[in-house]
PDB file of C-alpha atoms in Angstrom:
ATOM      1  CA  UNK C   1      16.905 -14.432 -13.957  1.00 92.00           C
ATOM      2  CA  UNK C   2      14.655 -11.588 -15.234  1.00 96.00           C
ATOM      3  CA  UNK C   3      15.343  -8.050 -15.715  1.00 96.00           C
ATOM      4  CA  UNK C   4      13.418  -5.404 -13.483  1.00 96.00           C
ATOM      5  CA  UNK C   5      11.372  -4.114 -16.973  1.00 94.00           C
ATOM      6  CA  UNK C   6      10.624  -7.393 -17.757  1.00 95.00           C
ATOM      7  CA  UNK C   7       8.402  -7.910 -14.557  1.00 96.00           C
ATOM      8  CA  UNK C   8       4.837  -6.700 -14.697  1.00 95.00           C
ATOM      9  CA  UNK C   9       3.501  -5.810 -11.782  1.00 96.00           C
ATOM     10  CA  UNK C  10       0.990  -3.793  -9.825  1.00 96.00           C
ATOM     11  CA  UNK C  11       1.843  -2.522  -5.988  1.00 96.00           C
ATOM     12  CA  UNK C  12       5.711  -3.348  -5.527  1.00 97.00           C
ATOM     13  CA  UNK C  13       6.894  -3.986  -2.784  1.00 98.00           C
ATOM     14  CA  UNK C  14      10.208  -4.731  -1.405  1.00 98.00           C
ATOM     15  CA  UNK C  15      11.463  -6.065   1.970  1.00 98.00           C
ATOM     16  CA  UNK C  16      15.348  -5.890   2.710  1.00 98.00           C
ATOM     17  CA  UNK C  17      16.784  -9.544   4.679  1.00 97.00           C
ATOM     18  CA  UNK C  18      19.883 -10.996   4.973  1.00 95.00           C
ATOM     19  CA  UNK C  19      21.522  -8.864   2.198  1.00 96.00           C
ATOM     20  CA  UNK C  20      18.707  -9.587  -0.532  1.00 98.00           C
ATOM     21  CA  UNK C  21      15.924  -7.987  -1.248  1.00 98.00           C
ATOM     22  CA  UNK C  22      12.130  -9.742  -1.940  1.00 98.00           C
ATOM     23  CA  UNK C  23       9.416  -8.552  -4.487  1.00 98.00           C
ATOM     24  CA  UNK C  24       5.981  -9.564  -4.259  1.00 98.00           C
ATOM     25  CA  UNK C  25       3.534  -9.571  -6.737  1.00 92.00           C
ATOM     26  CA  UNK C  26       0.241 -11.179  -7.837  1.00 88.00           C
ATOM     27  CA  UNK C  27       0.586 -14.143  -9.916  1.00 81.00           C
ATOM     28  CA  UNK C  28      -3.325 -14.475 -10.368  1.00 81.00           C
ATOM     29  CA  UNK C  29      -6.506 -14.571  -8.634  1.00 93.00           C
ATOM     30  CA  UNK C  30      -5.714 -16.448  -5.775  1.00 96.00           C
ATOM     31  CA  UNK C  31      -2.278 -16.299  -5.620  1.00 97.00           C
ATOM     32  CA  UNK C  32       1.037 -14.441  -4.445  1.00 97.00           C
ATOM     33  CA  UNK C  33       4.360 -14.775  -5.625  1.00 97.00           C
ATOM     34  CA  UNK C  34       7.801 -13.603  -4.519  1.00 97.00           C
ATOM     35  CA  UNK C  35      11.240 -12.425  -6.519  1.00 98.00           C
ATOM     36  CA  UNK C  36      14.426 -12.411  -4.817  1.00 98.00           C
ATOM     37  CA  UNK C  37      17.558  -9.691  -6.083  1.00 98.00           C
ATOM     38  CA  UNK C  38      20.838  -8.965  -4.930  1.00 97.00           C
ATOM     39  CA  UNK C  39      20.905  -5.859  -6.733  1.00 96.00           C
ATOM     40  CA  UNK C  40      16.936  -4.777  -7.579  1.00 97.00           C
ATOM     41  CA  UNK C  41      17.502  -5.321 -11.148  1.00 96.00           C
ATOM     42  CA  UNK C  42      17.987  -8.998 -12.026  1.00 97.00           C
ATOM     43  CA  UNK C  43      15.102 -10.856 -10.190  1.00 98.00           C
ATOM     44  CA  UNK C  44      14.764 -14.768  -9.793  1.00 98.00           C
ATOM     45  CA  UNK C  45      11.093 -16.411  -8.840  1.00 97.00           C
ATOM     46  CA  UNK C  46      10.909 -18.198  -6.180  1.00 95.00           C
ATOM     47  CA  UNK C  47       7.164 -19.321  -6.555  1.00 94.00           C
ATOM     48  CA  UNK C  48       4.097 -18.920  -4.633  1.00 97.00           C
ATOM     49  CA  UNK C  49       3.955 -17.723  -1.241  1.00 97.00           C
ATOM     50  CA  UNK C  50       0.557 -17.585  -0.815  1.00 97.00           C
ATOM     51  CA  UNK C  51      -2.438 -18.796  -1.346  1.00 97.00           C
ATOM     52  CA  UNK C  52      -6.266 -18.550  -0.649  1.00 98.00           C
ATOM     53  CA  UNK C  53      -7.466 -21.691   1.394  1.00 98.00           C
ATOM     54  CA  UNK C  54     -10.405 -23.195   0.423  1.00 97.00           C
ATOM     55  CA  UNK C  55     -13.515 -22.728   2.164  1.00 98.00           C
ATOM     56  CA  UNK C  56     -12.180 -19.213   3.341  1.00 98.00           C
ATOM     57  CA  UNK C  57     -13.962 -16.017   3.763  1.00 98.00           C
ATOM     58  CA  UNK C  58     -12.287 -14.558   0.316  1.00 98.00           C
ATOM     59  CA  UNK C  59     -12.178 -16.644  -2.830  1.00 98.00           C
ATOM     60  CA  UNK C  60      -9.888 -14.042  -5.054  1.00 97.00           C
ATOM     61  CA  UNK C  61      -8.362 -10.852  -6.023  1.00 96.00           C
ATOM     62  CA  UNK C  62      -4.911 -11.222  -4.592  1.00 97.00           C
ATOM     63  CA  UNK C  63      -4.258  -6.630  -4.210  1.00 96.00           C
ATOM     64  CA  UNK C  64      -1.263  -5.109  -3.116  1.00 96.00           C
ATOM     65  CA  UNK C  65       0.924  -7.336  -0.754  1.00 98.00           C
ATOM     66  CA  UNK C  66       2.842  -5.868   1.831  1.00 98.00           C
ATOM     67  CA  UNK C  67       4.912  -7.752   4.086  1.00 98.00           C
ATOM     68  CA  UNK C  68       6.538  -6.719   7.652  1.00 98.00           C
ATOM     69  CA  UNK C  69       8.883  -7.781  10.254  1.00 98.00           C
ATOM     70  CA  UNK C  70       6.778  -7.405  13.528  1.00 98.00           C
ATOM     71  CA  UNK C  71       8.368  -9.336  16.616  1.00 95.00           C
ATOM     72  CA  UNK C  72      10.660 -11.628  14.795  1.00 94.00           C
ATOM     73  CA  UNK C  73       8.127 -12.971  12.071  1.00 98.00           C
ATOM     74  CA  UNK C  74       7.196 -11.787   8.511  1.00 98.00           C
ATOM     75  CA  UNK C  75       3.444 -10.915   8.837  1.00 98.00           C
ATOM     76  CA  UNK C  76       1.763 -10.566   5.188  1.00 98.00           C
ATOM     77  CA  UNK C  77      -0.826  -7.959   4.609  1.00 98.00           C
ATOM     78  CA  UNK C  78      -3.255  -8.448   1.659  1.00 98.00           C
ATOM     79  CA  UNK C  79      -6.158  -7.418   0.320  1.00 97.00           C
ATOM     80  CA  UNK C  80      -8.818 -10.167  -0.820  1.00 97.00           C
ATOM     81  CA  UNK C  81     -12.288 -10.011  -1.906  1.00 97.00           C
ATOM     82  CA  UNK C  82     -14.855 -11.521  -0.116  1.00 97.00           C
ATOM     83  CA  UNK C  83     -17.839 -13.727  -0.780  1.00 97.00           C
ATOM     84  CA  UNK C  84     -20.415 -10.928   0.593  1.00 95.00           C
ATOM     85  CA  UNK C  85     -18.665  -8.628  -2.417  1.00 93.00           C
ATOM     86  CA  UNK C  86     -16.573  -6.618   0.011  1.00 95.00           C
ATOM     87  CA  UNK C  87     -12.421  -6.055  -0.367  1.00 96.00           C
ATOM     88  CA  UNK C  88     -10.758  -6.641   3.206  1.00 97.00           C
ATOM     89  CA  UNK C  89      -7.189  -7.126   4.530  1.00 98.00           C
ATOM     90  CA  UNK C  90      -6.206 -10.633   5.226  1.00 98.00           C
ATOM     91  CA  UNK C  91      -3.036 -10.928   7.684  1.00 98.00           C
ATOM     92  CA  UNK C  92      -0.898 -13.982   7.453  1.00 98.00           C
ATOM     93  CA  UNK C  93       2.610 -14.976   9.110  1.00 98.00           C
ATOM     94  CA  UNK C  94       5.584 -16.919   8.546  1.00 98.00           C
ATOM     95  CA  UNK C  95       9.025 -17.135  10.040  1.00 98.00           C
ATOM     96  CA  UNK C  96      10.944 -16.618   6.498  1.00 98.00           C
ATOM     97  CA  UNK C  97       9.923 -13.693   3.749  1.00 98.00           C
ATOM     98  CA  UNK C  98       9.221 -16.515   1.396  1.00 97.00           C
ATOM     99  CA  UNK C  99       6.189 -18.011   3.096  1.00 96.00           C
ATOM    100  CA  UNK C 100       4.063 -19.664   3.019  1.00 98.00           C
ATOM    101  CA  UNK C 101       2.463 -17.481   4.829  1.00 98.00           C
ATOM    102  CA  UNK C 102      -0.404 -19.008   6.966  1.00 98.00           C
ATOM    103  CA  UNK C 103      -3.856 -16.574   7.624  1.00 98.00           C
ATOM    104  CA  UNK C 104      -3.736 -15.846  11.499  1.00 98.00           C
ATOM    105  CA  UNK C 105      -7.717 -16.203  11.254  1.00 98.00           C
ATOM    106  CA  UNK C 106     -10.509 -17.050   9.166  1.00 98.00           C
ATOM    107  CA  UNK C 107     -12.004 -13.278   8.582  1.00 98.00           C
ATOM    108  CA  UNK C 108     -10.213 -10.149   7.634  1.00 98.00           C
ATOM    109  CA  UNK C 109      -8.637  -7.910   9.839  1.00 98.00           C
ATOM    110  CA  UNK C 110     -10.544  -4.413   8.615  1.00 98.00           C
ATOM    111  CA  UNK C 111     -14.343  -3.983   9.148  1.00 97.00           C
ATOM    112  CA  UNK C 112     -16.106  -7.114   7.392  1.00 95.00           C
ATOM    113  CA  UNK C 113     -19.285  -4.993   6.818  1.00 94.00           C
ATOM    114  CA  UNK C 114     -16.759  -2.075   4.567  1.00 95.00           C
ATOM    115  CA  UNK C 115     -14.861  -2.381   1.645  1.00 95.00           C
ATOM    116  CA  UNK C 116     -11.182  -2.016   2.814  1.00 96.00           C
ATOM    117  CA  UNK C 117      -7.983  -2.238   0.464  1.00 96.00           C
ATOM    118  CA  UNK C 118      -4.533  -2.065   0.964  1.00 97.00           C
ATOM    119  CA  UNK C 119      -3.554  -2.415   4.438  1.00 98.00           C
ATOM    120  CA  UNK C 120      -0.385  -1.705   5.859  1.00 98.00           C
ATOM    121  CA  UNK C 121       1.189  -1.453   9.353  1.00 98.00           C
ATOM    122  CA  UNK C 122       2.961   1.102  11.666  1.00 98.00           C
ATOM    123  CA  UNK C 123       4.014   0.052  14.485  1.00 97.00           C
ATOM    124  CA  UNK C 124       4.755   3.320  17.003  1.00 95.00           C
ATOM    125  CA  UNK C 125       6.204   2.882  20.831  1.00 93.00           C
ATOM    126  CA  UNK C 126       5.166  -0.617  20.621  1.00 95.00           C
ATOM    127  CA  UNK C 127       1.530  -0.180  19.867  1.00 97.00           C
ATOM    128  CA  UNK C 128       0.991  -1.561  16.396  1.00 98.00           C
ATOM    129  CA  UNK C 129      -2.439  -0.193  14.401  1.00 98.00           C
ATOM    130  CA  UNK C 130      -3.318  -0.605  10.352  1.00 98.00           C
ATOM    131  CA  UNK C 131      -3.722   2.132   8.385  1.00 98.00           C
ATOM    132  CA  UNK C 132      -5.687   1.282   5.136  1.00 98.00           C
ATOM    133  CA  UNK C 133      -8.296   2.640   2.298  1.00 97.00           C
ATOM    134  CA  UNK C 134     -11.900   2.651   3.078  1.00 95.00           C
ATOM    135  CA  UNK C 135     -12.941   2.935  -0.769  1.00 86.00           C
ATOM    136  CA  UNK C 136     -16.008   2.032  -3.044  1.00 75.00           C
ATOM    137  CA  UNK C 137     -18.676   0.917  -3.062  1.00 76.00           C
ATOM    138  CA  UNK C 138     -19.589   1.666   0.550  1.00 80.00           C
ATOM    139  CA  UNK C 139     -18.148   4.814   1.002  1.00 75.00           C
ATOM    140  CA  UNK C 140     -19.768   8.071   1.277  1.00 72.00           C
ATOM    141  CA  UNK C 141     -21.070  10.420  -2.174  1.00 74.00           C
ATOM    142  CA  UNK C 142     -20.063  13.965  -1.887  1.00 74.00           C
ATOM    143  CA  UNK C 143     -21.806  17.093  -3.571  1.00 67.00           C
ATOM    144  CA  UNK C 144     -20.662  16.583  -7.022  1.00 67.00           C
ATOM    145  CA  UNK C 145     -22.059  13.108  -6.445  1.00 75.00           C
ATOM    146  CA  UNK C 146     -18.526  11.071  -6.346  1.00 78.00           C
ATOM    147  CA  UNK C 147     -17.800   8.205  -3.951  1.00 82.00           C
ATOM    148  CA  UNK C 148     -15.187   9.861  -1.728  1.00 87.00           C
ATOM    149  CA  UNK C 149     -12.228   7.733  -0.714  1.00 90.00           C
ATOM    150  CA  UNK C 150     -11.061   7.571   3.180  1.00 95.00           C
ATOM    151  CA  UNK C 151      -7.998   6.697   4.661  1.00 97.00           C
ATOM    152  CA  UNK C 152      -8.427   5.073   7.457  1.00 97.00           C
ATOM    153  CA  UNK C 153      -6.728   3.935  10.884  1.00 98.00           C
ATOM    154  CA  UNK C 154      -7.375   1.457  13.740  1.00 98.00           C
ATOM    155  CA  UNK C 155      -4.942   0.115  16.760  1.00 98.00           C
ATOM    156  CA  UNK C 156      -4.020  -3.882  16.217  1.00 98.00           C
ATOM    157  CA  UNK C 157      -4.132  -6.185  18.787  1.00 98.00           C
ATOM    158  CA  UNK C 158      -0.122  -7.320  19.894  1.00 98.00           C
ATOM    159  CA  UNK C 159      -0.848 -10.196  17.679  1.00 98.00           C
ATOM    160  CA  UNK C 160      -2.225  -8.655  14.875  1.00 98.00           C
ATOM    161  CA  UNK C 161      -5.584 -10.846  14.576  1.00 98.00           C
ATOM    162  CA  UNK C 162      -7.971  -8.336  15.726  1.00 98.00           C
ATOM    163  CA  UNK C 163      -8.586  -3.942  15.998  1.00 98.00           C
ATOM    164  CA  UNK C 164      -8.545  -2.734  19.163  1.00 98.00           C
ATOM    165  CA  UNK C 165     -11.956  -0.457  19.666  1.00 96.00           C
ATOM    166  CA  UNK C 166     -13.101   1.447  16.987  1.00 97.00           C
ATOM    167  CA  UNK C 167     -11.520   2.850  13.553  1.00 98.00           C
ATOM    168  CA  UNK C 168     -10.857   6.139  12.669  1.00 97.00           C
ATOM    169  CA  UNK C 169     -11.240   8.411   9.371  1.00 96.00           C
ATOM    170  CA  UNK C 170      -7.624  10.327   9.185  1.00 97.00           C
ATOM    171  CA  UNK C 171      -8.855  12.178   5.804  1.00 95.00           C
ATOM    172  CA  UNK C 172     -11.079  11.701   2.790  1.00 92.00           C
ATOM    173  CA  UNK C 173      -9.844  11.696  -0.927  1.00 90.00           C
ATOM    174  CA  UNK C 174     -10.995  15.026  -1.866  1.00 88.00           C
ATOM    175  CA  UNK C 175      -9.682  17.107   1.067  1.00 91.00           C
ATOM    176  CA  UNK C 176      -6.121  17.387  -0.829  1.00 90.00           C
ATOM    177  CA  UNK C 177      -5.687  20.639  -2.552  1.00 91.00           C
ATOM    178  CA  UNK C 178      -4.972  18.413  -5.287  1.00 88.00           C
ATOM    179  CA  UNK C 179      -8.173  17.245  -5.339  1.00 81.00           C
ATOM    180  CA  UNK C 180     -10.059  20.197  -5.860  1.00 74.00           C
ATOM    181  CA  UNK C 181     -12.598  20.436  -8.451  1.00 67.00           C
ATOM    182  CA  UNK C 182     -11.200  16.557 -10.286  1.00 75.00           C
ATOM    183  CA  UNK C 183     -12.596  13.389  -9.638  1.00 71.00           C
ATOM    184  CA  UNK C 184     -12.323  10.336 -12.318  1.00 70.00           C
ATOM    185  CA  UNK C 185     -15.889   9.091 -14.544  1.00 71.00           C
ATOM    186  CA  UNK C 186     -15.270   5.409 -14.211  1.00 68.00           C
ATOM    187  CA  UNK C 187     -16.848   2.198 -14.661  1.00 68.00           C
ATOM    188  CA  UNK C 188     -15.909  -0.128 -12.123  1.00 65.00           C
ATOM    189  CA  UNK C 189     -17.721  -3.642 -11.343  1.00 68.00           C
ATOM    190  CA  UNK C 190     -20.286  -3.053 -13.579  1.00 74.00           C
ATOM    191  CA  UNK C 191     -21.604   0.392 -13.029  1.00 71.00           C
ATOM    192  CA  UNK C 192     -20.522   3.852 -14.075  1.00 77.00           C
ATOM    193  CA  UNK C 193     -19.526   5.771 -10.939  1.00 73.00           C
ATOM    194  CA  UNK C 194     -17.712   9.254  -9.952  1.00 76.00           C
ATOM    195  CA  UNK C 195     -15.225   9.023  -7.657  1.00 76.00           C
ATOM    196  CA  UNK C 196     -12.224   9.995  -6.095  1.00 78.00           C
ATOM    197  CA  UNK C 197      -9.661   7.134  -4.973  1.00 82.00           C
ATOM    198  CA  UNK C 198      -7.600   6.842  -2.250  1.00 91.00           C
ATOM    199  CA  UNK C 199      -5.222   4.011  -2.645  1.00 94.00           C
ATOM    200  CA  UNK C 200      -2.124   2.773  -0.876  1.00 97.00           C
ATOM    201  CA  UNK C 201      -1.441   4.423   2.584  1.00 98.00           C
ATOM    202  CA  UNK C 202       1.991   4.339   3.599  1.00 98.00           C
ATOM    203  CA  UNK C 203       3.936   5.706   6.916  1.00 98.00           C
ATOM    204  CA  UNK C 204       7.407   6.012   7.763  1.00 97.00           C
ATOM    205  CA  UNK C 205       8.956   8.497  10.575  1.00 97.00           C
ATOM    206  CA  UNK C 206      10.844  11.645   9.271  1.00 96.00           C
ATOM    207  CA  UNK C 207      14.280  12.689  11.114  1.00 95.00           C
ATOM    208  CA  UNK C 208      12.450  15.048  13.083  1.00 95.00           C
ATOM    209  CA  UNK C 209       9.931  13.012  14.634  1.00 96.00           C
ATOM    210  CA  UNK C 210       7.042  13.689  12.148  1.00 97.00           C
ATOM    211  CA  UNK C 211       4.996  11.809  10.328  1.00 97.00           C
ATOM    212  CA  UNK C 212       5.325  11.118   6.788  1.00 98.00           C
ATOM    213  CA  UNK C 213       1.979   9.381   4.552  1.00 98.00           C
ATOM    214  CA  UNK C 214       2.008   9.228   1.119  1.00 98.00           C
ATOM    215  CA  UNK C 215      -1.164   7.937  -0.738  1.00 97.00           C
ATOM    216  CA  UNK C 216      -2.652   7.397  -4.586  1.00 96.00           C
ATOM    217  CA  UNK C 217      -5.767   8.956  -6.237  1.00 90.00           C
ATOM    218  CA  UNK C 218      -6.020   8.339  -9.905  1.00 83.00           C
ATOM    219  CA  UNK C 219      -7.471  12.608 -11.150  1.00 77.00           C
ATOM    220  CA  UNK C 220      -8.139  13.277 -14.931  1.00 73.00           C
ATOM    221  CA  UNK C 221      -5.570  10.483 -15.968  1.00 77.00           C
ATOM    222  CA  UNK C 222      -3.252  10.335 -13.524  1.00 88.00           C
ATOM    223  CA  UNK C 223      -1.942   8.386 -11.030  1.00 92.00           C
ATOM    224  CA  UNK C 224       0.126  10.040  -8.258  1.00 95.00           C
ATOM    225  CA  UNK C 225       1.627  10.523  -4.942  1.00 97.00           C
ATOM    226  CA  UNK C 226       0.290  12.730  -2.833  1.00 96.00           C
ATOM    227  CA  UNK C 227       2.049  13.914   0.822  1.00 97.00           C
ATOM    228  CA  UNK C 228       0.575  14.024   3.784  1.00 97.00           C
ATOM    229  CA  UNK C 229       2.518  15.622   7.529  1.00 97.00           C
ATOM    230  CA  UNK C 230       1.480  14.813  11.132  1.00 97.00           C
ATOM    231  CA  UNK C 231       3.292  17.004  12.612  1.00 96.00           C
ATOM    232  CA  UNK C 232       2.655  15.812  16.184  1.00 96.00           C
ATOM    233  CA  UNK C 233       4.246  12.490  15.316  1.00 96.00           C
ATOM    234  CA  UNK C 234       1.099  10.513  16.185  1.00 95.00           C
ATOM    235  CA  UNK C 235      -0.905   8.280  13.652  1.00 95.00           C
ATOM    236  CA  UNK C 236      -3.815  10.255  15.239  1.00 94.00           C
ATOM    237  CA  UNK C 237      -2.522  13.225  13.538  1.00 94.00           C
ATOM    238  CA  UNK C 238      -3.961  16.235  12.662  1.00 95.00           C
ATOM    239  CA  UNK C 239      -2.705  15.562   9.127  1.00 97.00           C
ATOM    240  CA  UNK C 240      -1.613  18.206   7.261  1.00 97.00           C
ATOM    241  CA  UNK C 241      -1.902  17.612   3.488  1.00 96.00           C
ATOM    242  CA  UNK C 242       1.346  18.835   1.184  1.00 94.00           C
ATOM    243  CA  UNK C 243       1.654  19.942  -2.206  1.00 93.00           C
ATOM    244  CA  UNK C 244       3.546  19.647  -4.390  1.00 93.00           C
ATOM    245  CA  UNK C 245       2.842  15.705  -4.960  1.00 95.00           C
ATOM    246  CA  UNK C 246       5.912  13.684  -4.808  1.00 97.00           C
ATOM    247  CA  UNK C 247       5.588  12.193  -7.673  1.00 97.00           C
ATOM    248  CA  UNK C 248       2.973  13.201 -10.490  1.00 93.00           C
ATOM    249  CA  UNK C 249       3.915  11.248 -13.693  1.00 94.00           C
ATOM    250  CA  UNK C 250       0.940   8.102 -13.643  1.00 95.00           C
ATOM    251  CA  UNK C 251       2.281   5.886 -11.743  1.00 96.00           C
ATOM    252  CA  UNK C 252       1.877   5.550  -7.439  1.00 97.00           C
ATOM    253  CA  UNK C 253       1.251   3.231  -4.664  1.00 97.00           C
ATOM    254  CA  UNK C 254       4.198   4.137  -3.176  1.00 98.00           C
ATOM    255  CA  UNK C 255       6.427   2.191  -0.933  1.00 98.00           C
ATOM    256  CA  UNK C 256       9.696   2.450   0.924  1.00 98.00           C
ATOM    257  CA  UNK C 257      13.059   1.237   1.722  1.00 98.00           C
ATOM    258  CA  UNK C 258      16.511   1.375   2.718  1.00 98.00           C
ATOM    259  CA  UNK C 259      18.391  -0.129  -0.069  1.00 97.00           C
ATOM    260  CA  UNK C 260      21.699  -2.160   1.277  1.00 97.00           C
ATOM    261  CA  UNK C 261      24.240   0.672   0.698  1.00 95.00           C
ATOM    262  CA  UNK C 262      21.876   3.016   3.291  1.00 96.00           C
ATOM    263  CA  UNK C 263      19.955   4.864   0.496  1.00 96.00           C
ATOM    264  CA  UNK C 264      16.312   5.721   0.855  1.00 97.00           C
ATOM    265  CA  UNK C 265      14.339   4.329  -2.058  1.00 98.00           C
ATOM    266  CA  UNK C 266      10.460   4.911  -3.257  1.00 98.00           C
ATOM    267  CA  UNK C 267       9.128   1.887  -5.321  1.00 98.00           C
ATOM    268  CA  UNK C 268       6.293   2.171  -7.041  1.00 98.00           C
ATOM    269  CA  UNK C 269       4.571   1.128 -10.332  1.00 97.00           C
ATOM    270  CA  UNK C 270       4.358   3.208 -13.426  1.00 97.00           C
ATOM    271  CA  UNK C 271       2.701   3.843 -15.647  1.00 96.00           C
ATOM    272  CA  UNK C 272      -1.057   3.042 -14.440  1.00 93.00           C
ATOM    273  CA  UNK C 273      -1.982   1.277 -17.911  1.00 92.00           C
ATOM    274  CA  UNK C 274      -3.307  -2.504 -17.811  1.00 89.00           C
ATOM    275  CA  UNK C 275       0.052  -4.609 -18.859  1.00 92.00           C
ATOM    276  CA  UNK C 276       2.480  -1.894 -18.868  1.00 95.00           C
ATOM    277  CA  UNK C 277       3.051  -1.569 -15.302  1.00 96.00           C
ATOM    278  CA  UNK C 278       6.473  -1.872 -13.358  1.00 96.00           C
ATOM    279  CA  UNK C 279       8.581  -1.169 -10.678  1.00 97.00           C
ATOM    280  CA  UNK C 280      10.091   2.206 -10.691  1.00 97.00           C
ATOM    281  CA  UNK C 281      12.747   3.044  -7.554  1.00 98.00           C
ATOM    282  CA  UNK C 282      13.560   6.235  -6.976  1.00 98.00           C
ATOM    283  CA  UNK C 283      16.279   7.791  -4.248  1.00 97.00           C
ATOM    284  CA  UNK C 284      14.289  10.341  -2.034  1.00 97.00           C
ATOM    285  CA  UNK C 285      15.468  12.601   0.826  1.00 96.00           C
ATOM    286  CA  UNK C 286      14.187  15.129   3.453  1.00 95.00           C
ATOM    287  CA  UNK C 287      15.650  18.917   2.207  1.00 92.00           C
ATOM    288  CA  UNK C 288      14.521  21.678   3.703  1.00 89.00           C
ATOM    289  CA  UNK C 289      11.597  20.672   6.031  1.00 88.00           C
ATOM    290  CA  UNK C 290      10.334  18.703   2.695  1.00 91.00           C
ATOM    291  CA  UNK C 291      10.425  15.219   1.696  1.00 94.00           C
ATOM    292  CA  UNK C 292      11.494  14.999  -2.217  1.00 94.00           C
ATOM    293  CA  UNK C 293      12.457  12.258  -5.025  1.00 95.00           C
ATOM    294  CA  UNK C 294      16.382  12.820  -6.257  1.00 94.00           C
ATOM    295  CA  UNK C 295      16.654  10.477  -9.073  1.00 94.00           C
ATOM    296  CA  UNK C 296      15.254   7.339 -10.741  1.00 96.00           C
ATOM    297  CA  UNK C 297      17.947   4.677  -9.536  1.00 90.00           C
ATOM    298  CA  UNK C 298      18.845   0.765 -10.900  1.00 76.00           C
ATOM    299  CA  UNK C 299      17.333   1.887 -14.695  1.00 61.00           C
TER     300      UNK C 299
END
């Protein structure tokens, strides 16, 4: 068994079944692996659950895993890289959270012809869509010359292989009054770029019908989670971006949970520093029309 802090990992994420809960994580280029925990602190592997088949579109660069229950199956969502240099999310399925998880097709789900990371899916009166980052190096440059960072949206086909008509830009990076005025000097793949990020699109449904989505940028040396409110209670929005960020101390890519005893948790990894990351949960709550982190929990 091994301790919570002794995991490193990048992009928790934890699925609650049959009174354990699963972590997955990367475990190298072209592979995914999965922890199992009765009480989110000791962990025991439990190997690979995915891999990259040969002669596929992607060859490596296993990103942030998510997996879902969507009509009785466990449907993995993943980023890859591609052979034509473009990110895209790859969705695979399997009747158990510990795979294997098989690829429902041979091409990613998200526009081949964009750079796409981190997809993840909501699912609202039946109609399931993918909400993900459109992100460098195809995005657009903005006046201070920065790639800018979009999240995106798109309705699934009922069996998840394909998007139903066209995608849809919910917000860029730098529209968050967070944003204002910062933007990160980077070099990434080779080349020194400007840019604002826009990592890690979550959405879960708020007591009162809204819409919650959190999101990461990385600003001036820090990685957070920034709020954003549909207040209509459609993925279509209009989004309403909220300050102040729910969590501000370099470390995001937030995800969610109810933890066996009923408590909503926040995972996430902290800090954002090659080899030191790992999973952080946090109890959060809605107070006073707000959504806000309690306490660190399981430390």
């Amino acid at each position: 068994m091994l301790k919570r802090e002794d995991i490193r990992i990048r992009d928790p994420y934890i699925v609650v079944h049959n009174d354990s809960y699963y972590m997955y994580a990367t475990s190298g280029e072209t592979t995914l692996s999965c922890y199992i925990s009765r009480d989110l602190e000791s962990w025991e592997p439990i190997g690979t659950v995915f891999e990259i088949p040969k002669n596929f579109w992607a060859y490596k660069d296993v990103w942030a895993a998510e997996v879902h229950k969507y009509k009785d199956k466990f449907y993995l969502f993943v980023s890859l890289l591609g052979h034509n240099g473009l990110r895209g999310t790859q969705i695979a399925v399997c009747d158990v959270p510990t795979g294997p998880f098989v690829p429902l097709v041979d091409r990613p789900v998200t526009p081949i012809d964009q750079s796409c990371i981190d997809g993840t899916l909501y699912v609202h009166e039946n109609t399931p869509y993918i909400l993900y980052s459109h992100d460098w190096p195809d995005n657009y440059v903005d006046e201070a010359d920065a790639y800018v960072g979009e999240i995106c949206a798109a309705e699934l086909s009922n069996d998840l292989t394909q998007i139903v008509g066209k995608p849809w830009v919910l917000f860029g990076s730098n529209e968050s009054p967070y944003s204002k005025g910062k933007c990160i000097d980077a070099f990434w793949e080779g080349k020194n770029i400007r840019r604002y990020g826009s990592d890690a699109p979550f959405v879960q449904k708020l007591s009162d019908g809204r819409l919650l989505l959190t999101w990461s940028p990385y600003f001036e040396g820090n990685y957070v989670v920034l709020k954003v409110i549909s207040e209509s209670g459609y993925i279509k929005g209009p989004w309403t971006h909220i300050l102040p960020p729910l969590y501000d101390n370099n470390g995001g890519h937030a995800m969610f949970f109810d933890d066996l005893s009923g408590r909503r948790c926040m995972c996430l990894h902290a800090p954002e520093k090659s080899m030191l990351e790992r999973a952080h949960i946090f109890e959060v709550a809605e107070k006073d029309n707000n959504f806000i982190v309690l306490k660190e929990i399981y430390t």
